[in-house]
């Protein structure tokens, strides 16, 4: 298990500064298009990531991780982690 800290500037849903328990690296299993499609289809972690990161697109350069903050699942980009 890997624990990383989310950078304090991440204010969406109050997760900034909190511990992020990394479950897996999303970019190993999903393309950016798949993350987008899951988000607009209602997957909560993908949907909230899309709301938080309006710069996310097909050519998004950062790796994505799925993990837990306070027991809830989130997708976090590498540039949001300390």
mmCIF file of N, CA and C in Angstrom:
data_model
loop_
_atom_site.group_PDB
_atom_site.id
_atom_site.type_symbol
_atom_site.label_atom_id
_atom_site.label_comp_id
_atom_site.label_asym_id
_atom_site.label_seq_id
_atom_site.Cartn_x
_atom_site.Cartn_y
_atom_site.Cartn_z
ATOM 1 N N UNK A 1 0.843 -1.175 0.000
ATOM 2 C CA UNK A 1 0.000 0.000 0.000
ATOM 3 C C UNK A 1 0.890 1.241 0.000
ATOM 4 N N UNK A 2 0.533 2.185 -0.852
ATOM 5 C CA UNK A 2 1.261 3.439 -0.933
ATOM 6 C C UNK A 2 0.351 4.571 -0.483
ATOM 7 N N UNK A 3 0.872 5.440 0.345
ATOM 8 C CA UNK A 3 0.113 6.606 0.792
ATOM 9 C C UNK A 3 0.856 7.855 0.338
ATOM 10 N N UNK A 4 0.145 8.725 -0.371
ATOM 11 C CA UNK A 4 0.693 10.000 -0.830
ATOM 12 C C UNK A 4 -0.192 11.108 -0.290
ATOM 13 N N UNK A 5 0.357 12.286 -0.189
ATOM 14 C CA UNK A 5 -0.398 13.452 0.267
ATOM 15 C C UNK A 5 -0.876 14.225 -0.961
ATOM 16 N N UNK A 6 -2.159 14.632 -0.939
ATOM 17 C CA UNK A 6 -2.695 15.467 -2.004
ATOM 18 C C UNK A 6 -2.286 16.907 -1.717
ATOM 19 N N UNK A 7 -1.850 17.611 -2.754
ATOM 20 C CA UNK A 7 -1.410 18.994 -2.589
ATOM 21 C C UNK A 7 -2.546 19.848 -2.027
ATOM 22 N N UNK A 8 -2.205 20.785 -1.157
ATOM 23 C CA UNK A 8 -3.236 21.609 -0.511
ATOM 24 C C UNK A 8 -4.092 22.435 -1.475
ATOM 25 N N UNK A 9 -3.578 22.782 -2.649
ATOM 26 C CA UNK A 9 -4.351 23.615 -3.580
ATOM 27 C C UNK A 9 -5.541 22.888 -4.205
ATOM 28 N N UNK A 10 -5.645 21.574 -4.013
ATOM 29 C CA UNK A 10 -6.768 20.805 -4.562
ATOM 30 C C UNK A 10 -7.950 20.991 -3.620
ATOM 31 N N UNK A 11 -8.827 21.936 -3.950
ATOM 32 C CA UNK A 11 -9.916 22.284 -3.041
ATOM 33 C C UNK A 11 -11.212 21.534 -3.326
ATOM 34 N N UNK A 12 -11.359 20.978 -4.533
ATOM 35 C CA UNK A 12 -12.588 20.279 -4.894
ATOM 36 C C UNK A 12 -12.879 19.161 -3.897
ATOM 37 N N UNK A 13 -14.039 19.198 -3.314
ATOM 38 C CA UNK A 13 -14.511 18.214 -2.342
ATOM 39 C C UNK A 13 -13.629 18.153 -1.090
ATOM 40 N N UNK A 14 -12.828 19.167 -0.861
ATOM 41 C CA UNK A 14 -12.045 19.252 0.370
ATOM 42 C C UNK A 14 -10.981 18.188 0.547
ATOM 43 N N UNK A 15 -10.416 17.666 -0.559
ATOM 44 C CA UNK A 15 -9.426 16.592 -0.425
ATOM 45 C C UNK A 15 -7.991 17.099 -0.337
ATOM 46 N N UNK A 16 -7.777 18.399 -0.573
ATOM 47 C CA UNK A 16 -6.426 18.947 -0.514
ATOM 48 C C UNK A 16 -5.798 18.789 0.857
ATOM 49 N N UNK A 17 -4.534 18.377 0.876
ATOM 50 C CA UNK A 17 -3.805 18.189 2.123
ATOM 51 C C UNK A 17 -4.063 16.860 2.815
ATOM 52 N N UNK A 18 -4.949 16.050 2.278
ATOM 53 C CA UNK A 18 -5.290 14.769 2.910
ATOM 54 C C UNK A 18 -4.441 13.632 2.344
ATOM 55 N N UNK A 19 -4.398 12.539 3.117
ATOM 56 C CA UNK A 19 -3.708 11.333 2.667
ATOM 57 C C UNK A 19 -4.525 10.645 1.579
ATOM 58 N N UNK A 20 -3.820 10.169 0.560
ATOM 59 C CA UNK A 20 -4.419 9.456 -0.565
ATOM 60 C C UNK A 20 -3.832 8.062 -0.574
ATOM 61 N N UNK A 21 -4.648 7.064 -0.303
ATOM 62 C CA UNK A 21 -4.196 5.674 -0.297
ATOM 63 C C UNK A 21 -4.344 5.144 -1.717
ATOM 64 N N UNK A 22 -3.219 4.950 -2.388
ATOM 65 C CA UNK A 22 -3.212 4.574 -3.806
ATOM 66 C C UNK A 22 -3.552 3.094 -3.952
ATOM 67 N N UNK A 23 -4.603 2.822 -4.753
ATOM 68 C CA UNK A 23 -4.976 1.445 -5.063
ATOM 69 C C UNK A 23 -4.351 0.985 -6.373
ATOM 70 N N UNK A 24 -4.393 1.840 -7.404
ATOM 71 C CA UNK A 24 -3.815 1.456 -8.693
ATOM 72 C C UNK A 24 -3.584 2.674 -9.564
ATOM 73 N N UNK A 25 -2.731 2.483 -10.556
ATOM 74 C CA UNK A 25 -2.477 3.533 -11.529
ATOM 75 C C UNK A 25 -3.441 3.324 -12.692
ATOM 76 N N UNK A 26 -4.410 4.203 -12.803
ATOM 77 C CA UNK A 26 -5.467 4.106 -13.807
ATOM 78 C C UNK A 26 -4.899 4.049 -15.225
ATOM 79 N N UNK A 27 -3.848 4.820 -15.478
ATOM 80 C CA UNK A 27 -3.310 4.886 -16.838
ATOM 81 C C UNK A 27 -2.698 3.566 -17.293
ATOM 82 N N UNK A 28 -2.544 2.610 -16.388
ATOM 83 C CA UNK A 28 -2.093 1.275 -16.784
ATOM 84 C C UNK A 28 -3.239 0.444 -17.351
ATOM 85 N N UNK A 29 -4.485 0.824 -17.035
ATOM 86 C CA UNK A 29 -5.626 0.005 -17.432
ATOM 87 C C UNK A 29 -6.654 0.724 -18.292
ATOM 88 N N UNK A 30 -6.719 2.060 -18.217
ATOM 89 C CA UNK A 30 -7.715 2.817 -18.969
ATOM 90 C C UNK A 30 -7.058 3.920 -19.801
ATOM 91 N N UNK A 31 -7.619 4.181 -20.958
ATOM 92 C CA UNK A 31 -7.174 5.330 -21.746
ATOM 93 C C UNK A 31 -7.873 6.578 -21.224
ATOM 94 N N UNK A 32 -7.388 7.746 -21.625
ATOM 95 C CA UNK A 32 -8.046 8.989 -21.240
ATOM 96 C C UNK A 32 -9.473 9.036 -21.778
ATOM 97 N N UNK A 33 -9.691 8.516 -22.984
ATOM 98 C CA UNK A 33 -11.047 8.468 -23.541
ATOM 99 C C UNK A 33 -11.968 7.610 -22.677
ATOM 100 N N UNK A 34 -11.464 6.498 -22.169
ATOM 101 C CA UNK A 34 -12.283 5.627 -21.316
ATOM 102 C C UNK A 34 -12.621 6.310 -19.992
ATOM 103 N N UNK A 35 -11.667 7.032 -19.417
ATOM 104 C CA UNK A 35 -11.936 7.776 -18.179
ATOM 105 C C UNK A 35 -13.037 8.802 -18.441
ATOM 106 N N UNK A 36 -12.932 9.529 -19.555
ATOM 107 C CA UNK A 36 -13.945 10.513 -19.912
ATOM 108 C C UNK A 36 -15.314 9.848 -20.084
ATOM 109 N N UNK A 37 -15.371 8.761 -20.832
ATOM 110 C CA UNK A 37 -16.639 8.064 -21.073
ATOM 111 C C UNK A 37 -17.247 7.527 -19.782
ATOM 112 N N UNK A 38 -16.424 6.995 -18.896
ATOM 113 C CA UNK A 38 -16.936 6.525 -17.602
ATOM 114 C C UNK A 38 -17.485 7.688 -16.780
ATOM 115 N N UNK A 39 -16.816 8.839 -16.861
ATOM 116 C CA UNK A 39 -17.274 10.011 -16.119
ATOM 117 C C UNK A 39 -18.630 10.505 -16.594
ATOM 118 N N UNK A 40 -18.810 10.591 -17.908
ATOM 119 C CA UNK A 40 -20.098 11.073 -18.404
ATOM 120 C C UNK A 40 -21.183 9.998 -18.305
ATOM 121 N N UNK A 41 -20.770 8.752 -18.056
ATOM 122 C CA UNK A 41 -21.733 7.661 -17.857
ATOM 123 C C UNK A 41 -22.153 7.522 -16.401
ATOM 124 N N UNK A 42 -21.522 8.303 -15.510
ATOM 125 C CA UNK A 42 -21.967 8.296 -14.122
ATOM 126 C C UNK A 42 -21.027 7.679 -13.112
ATOM 127 N N UNK A 43 -19.853 7.196 -13.519
ATOM 128 C CA UNK A 43 -18.896 6.688 -12.538
ATOM 129 C C UNK A 43 -18.483 7.858 -11.639
ATOM 130 N N UNK A 44 -18.743 7.774 -10.322
ATOM 131 C CA UNK A 44 -18.513 8.927 -9.445
ATOM 132 C C UNK A 44 -17.063 9.396 -9.396
ATOM 133 N N UNK A 45 -16.109 8.493 -9.340
ATOM 134 C CA UNK A 45 -14.703 8.897 -9.259
ATOM 135 C C UNK A 45 -14.280 9.608 -10.545
ATOM 136 N N UNK A 46 -14.676 9.066 -11.684
ATOM 137 C CA UNK A 46 -14.332 9.687 -12.969
ATOM 138 C C UNK A 46 -15.069 11.010 -13.135
ATOM 139 N N UNK A 47 -16.351 11.050 -12.786
ATOM 140 C CA UNK A 47 -17.143 12.270 -12.913
ATOM 141 C C UNK A 47 -16.542 13.406 -12.089
ATOM 142 N N UNK A 48 -16.213 13.137 -10.841
ATOM 143 C CA UNK A 48 -15.643 14.177 -9.984
ATOM 144 C C UNK A 48 -14.265 14.614 -10.472
ATOM 145 N N UNK A 49 -13.489 13.685 -11.006
ATOM 146 C CA UNK A 49 -12.200 14.068 -11.573
ATOM 147 C C UNK A 49 -12.399 15.026 -12.753
ATOM 148 N N UNK A 50 -13.350 14.719 -13.641
ATOM 149 C CA UNK A 50 -13.618 15.586 -14.793
ATOM 150 C C UNK A 50 -14.084 16.970 -14.345
ATOM 151 N N UNK A 51 -14.875 17.040 -13.290
ATOM 152 C CA UNK A 51 -15.328 18.335 -12.767
ATOM 153 C C UNK A 51 -14.159 19.121 -12.188
ATOM 154 N N UNK A 52 -13.245 18.424 -11.535
ATOM 155 C CA UNK A 52 -12.105 19.085 -10.891
ATOM 156 C C UNK A 52 -11.045 19.511 -11.905
ATOM 157 N N UNK A 53 -10.912 18.778 -12.991
ATOM 158 C CA UNK A 53 -9.839 19.020 -13.954
ATOM 159 C C UNK A 53 -10.401 19.353 -15.334
ATOM 160 N N UNK A 54 -10.831 20.594 -15.556
ATOM 161 C CA UNK A 54 -11.337 20.960 -16.875
ATOM 162 C C UNK A 54 -10.259 20.898 -17.963
ATOM 163 N N UNK A 55 -8.984 20.795 -17.556
ATOM 164 C CA UNK A 55 -7.887 20.676 -18.520
ATOM 165 C C UNK A 55 -7.679 19.242 -19.006
ATOM 166 N N UNK A 56 -8.460 18.295 -18.477
ATOM 167 C CA UNK A 56 -8.317 16.893 -18.878
ATOM 168 C C UNK A 56 -8.813 16.717 -20.304
ATOM 169 N N UNK A 57 -8.002 16.081 -21.137
ATOM 170 C CA UNK A 57 -8.386 15.788 -22.511
ATOM 171 C C UNK A 57 -7.626 14.548 -22.979
ATOM 172 N N UNK A 58 -7.790 14.230 -24.226
ATOM 173 C CA UNK A 58 -7.170 13.028 -24.807
ATOM 174 C C UNK A 58 -5.645 13.030 -24.639
ATOM 175 N N UNK A 59 -5.036 14.215 -24.658
ATOM 176 C CA UNK A 59 -3.577 14.328 -24.578
ATOM 177 C C UNK A 59 -3.084 14.732 -23.192
ATOM 178 N N UNK A 60 -3.890 14.543 -22.178
ATOM 179 C CA UNK A 60 -3.523 14.905 -20.806
ATOM 180 C C UNK A 60 -2.201 14.215 -20.449
ATOM 181 N N UNK A 61 -1.186 14.972 -20.022
ATOM 182 C CA UNK A 61 0.152 14.404 -19.883
ATOM 183 C C UNK A 61 0.448 13.680 -18.562
ATOM 184 N N UNK A 62 -0.450 13.765 -17.589
ATOM 185 C CA UNK A 62 -0.146 13.227 -16.258
ATOM 186 C C UNK A 62 -0.769 11.849 -16.050
ATOM 187 N N UNK A 63 -0.061 11.016 -15.333
ATOM 188 C CA UNK A 63 -0.592 9.701 -14.967
ATOM 189 C C UNK A 63 -1.744 9.897 -13.988
ATOM 190 N N UNK A 64 -2.713 8.992 -14.039
ATOM 191 C CA UNK A 64 -3.868 9.040 -13.145
ATOM 192 C C UNK A 64 -3.818 7.872 -12.180
ATOM 193 N N UNK A 65 -4.236 8.145 -10.958
ATOM 194 C CA UNK A 65 -4.254 7.125 -9.909
ATOM 195 C C UNK A 65 -5.642 7.053 -9.308
ATOM 196 N N UNK A 66 -6.044 5.832 -8.932
ATOM 197 C CA UNK A 66 -7.283 5.640 -8.194
ATOM 198 C C UNK A 66 -6.903 5.263 -6.778
ATOM 199 N N UNK A 67 -7.609 5.842 -5.826
ATOM 200 C CA UNK A 67 -7.348 5.503 -4.437
ATOM 201 C C UNK A 67 -8.430 6.060 -3.547
ATOM 202 N N UNK A 68 -8.174 6.020 -2.253
ATOM 203 C CA UNK A 68 -9.162 6.427 -1.261
ATOM 204 C C UNK A 68 -8.672 7.619 -0.442
ATOM 205 N N UNK A 69 -9.618 8.516 -0.167
ATOM 206 C CA UNK A 69 -9.434 9.607 0.782
ATOM 207 C C UNK A 69 -10.589 9.487 1.768
ATOM 208 N N UNK A 70 -10.266 9.280 3.025
ATOM 209 C CA UNK A 70 -11.306 9.107 4.058
ATOM 210 C C UNK A 70 -12.326 8.038 3.666
ATOM 211 N N UNK A 71 -11.854 6.973 3.024
ATOM 212 C CA UNK A 71 -12.714 5.844 2.684
ATOM 213 C C UNK A 71 -13.490 5.986 1.389
ATOM 214 N N UNK A 72 -13.422 7.139 0.721
ATOM 215 C CA UNK A 72 -14.138 7.339 -0.538
ATOM 216 C C UNK A 72 -13.169 7.283 -1.710
ATOM 217 N N UNK A 73 -13.628 6.754 -2.857
ATOM 218 C CA UNK A 73 -12.774 6.582 -4.020
ATOM 219 C C UNK A 73 -12.637 7.853 -4.846
ATOM 220 N N UNK A 74 -11.403 8.136 -5.268
ATOM 221 C CA UNK A 74 -11.091 9.313 -6.083
ATOM 222 C C UNK A 74 -10.085 8.943 -7.162
ATOM 223 N N UNK A 75 -10.125 9.689 -8.248
ATOM 224 C CA UNK A 75 -9.053 9.659 -9.235
ATOM 225 C C UNK A 75 -8.277 10.952 -9.045
ATOM 226 N N UNK A 76 -6.959 10.816 -8.976
ATOM 227 C CA UNK A 76 -6.079 11.963 -8.754
ATOM 228 C C UNK A 76 -4.955 11.894 -9.777
ATOM 229 N N UNK A 77 -4.625 13.037 -10.367
ATOM 230 C CA UNK A 77 -3.529 13.105 -11.329
ATOM 231 C C UNK A 77 -2.201 13.255 -10.584
ATOM 232 N N UNK A 78 -1.134 12.795 -11.212
ATOM 233 C CA UNK A 78 0.191 12.831 -10.584
ATOM 234 C C UNK A 78 0.597 14.242 -10.166
ATOM 235 N N UNK A 79 0.182 15.248 -10.928
ATOM 236 C CA UNK A 79 0.566 16.622 -10.577
ATOM 237 C C UNK A 79 -0.214 17.180 -9.394
ATOM 238 N N UNK A 80 -1.179 16.425 -8.885
ATOM 239 C CA UNK A 80 -1.931 16.837 -7.697
ATOM 240 C C UNK A 80 -1.374 16.199 -6.429
ATOM 241 N N UNK A 81 -0.347 15.376 -6.582
ATOM 242 C CA UNK A 81 0.248 14.671 -5.442
ATOM 243 C C UNK A 81 1.592 15.250 -5.067
ATOM 244 N N UNK A 82 1.849 15.303 -3.768
ATOM 245 C CA UNK A 82 3.160 15.770 -3.293
ATOM 246 C C UNK A 82 4.176 14.664 -3.479
#
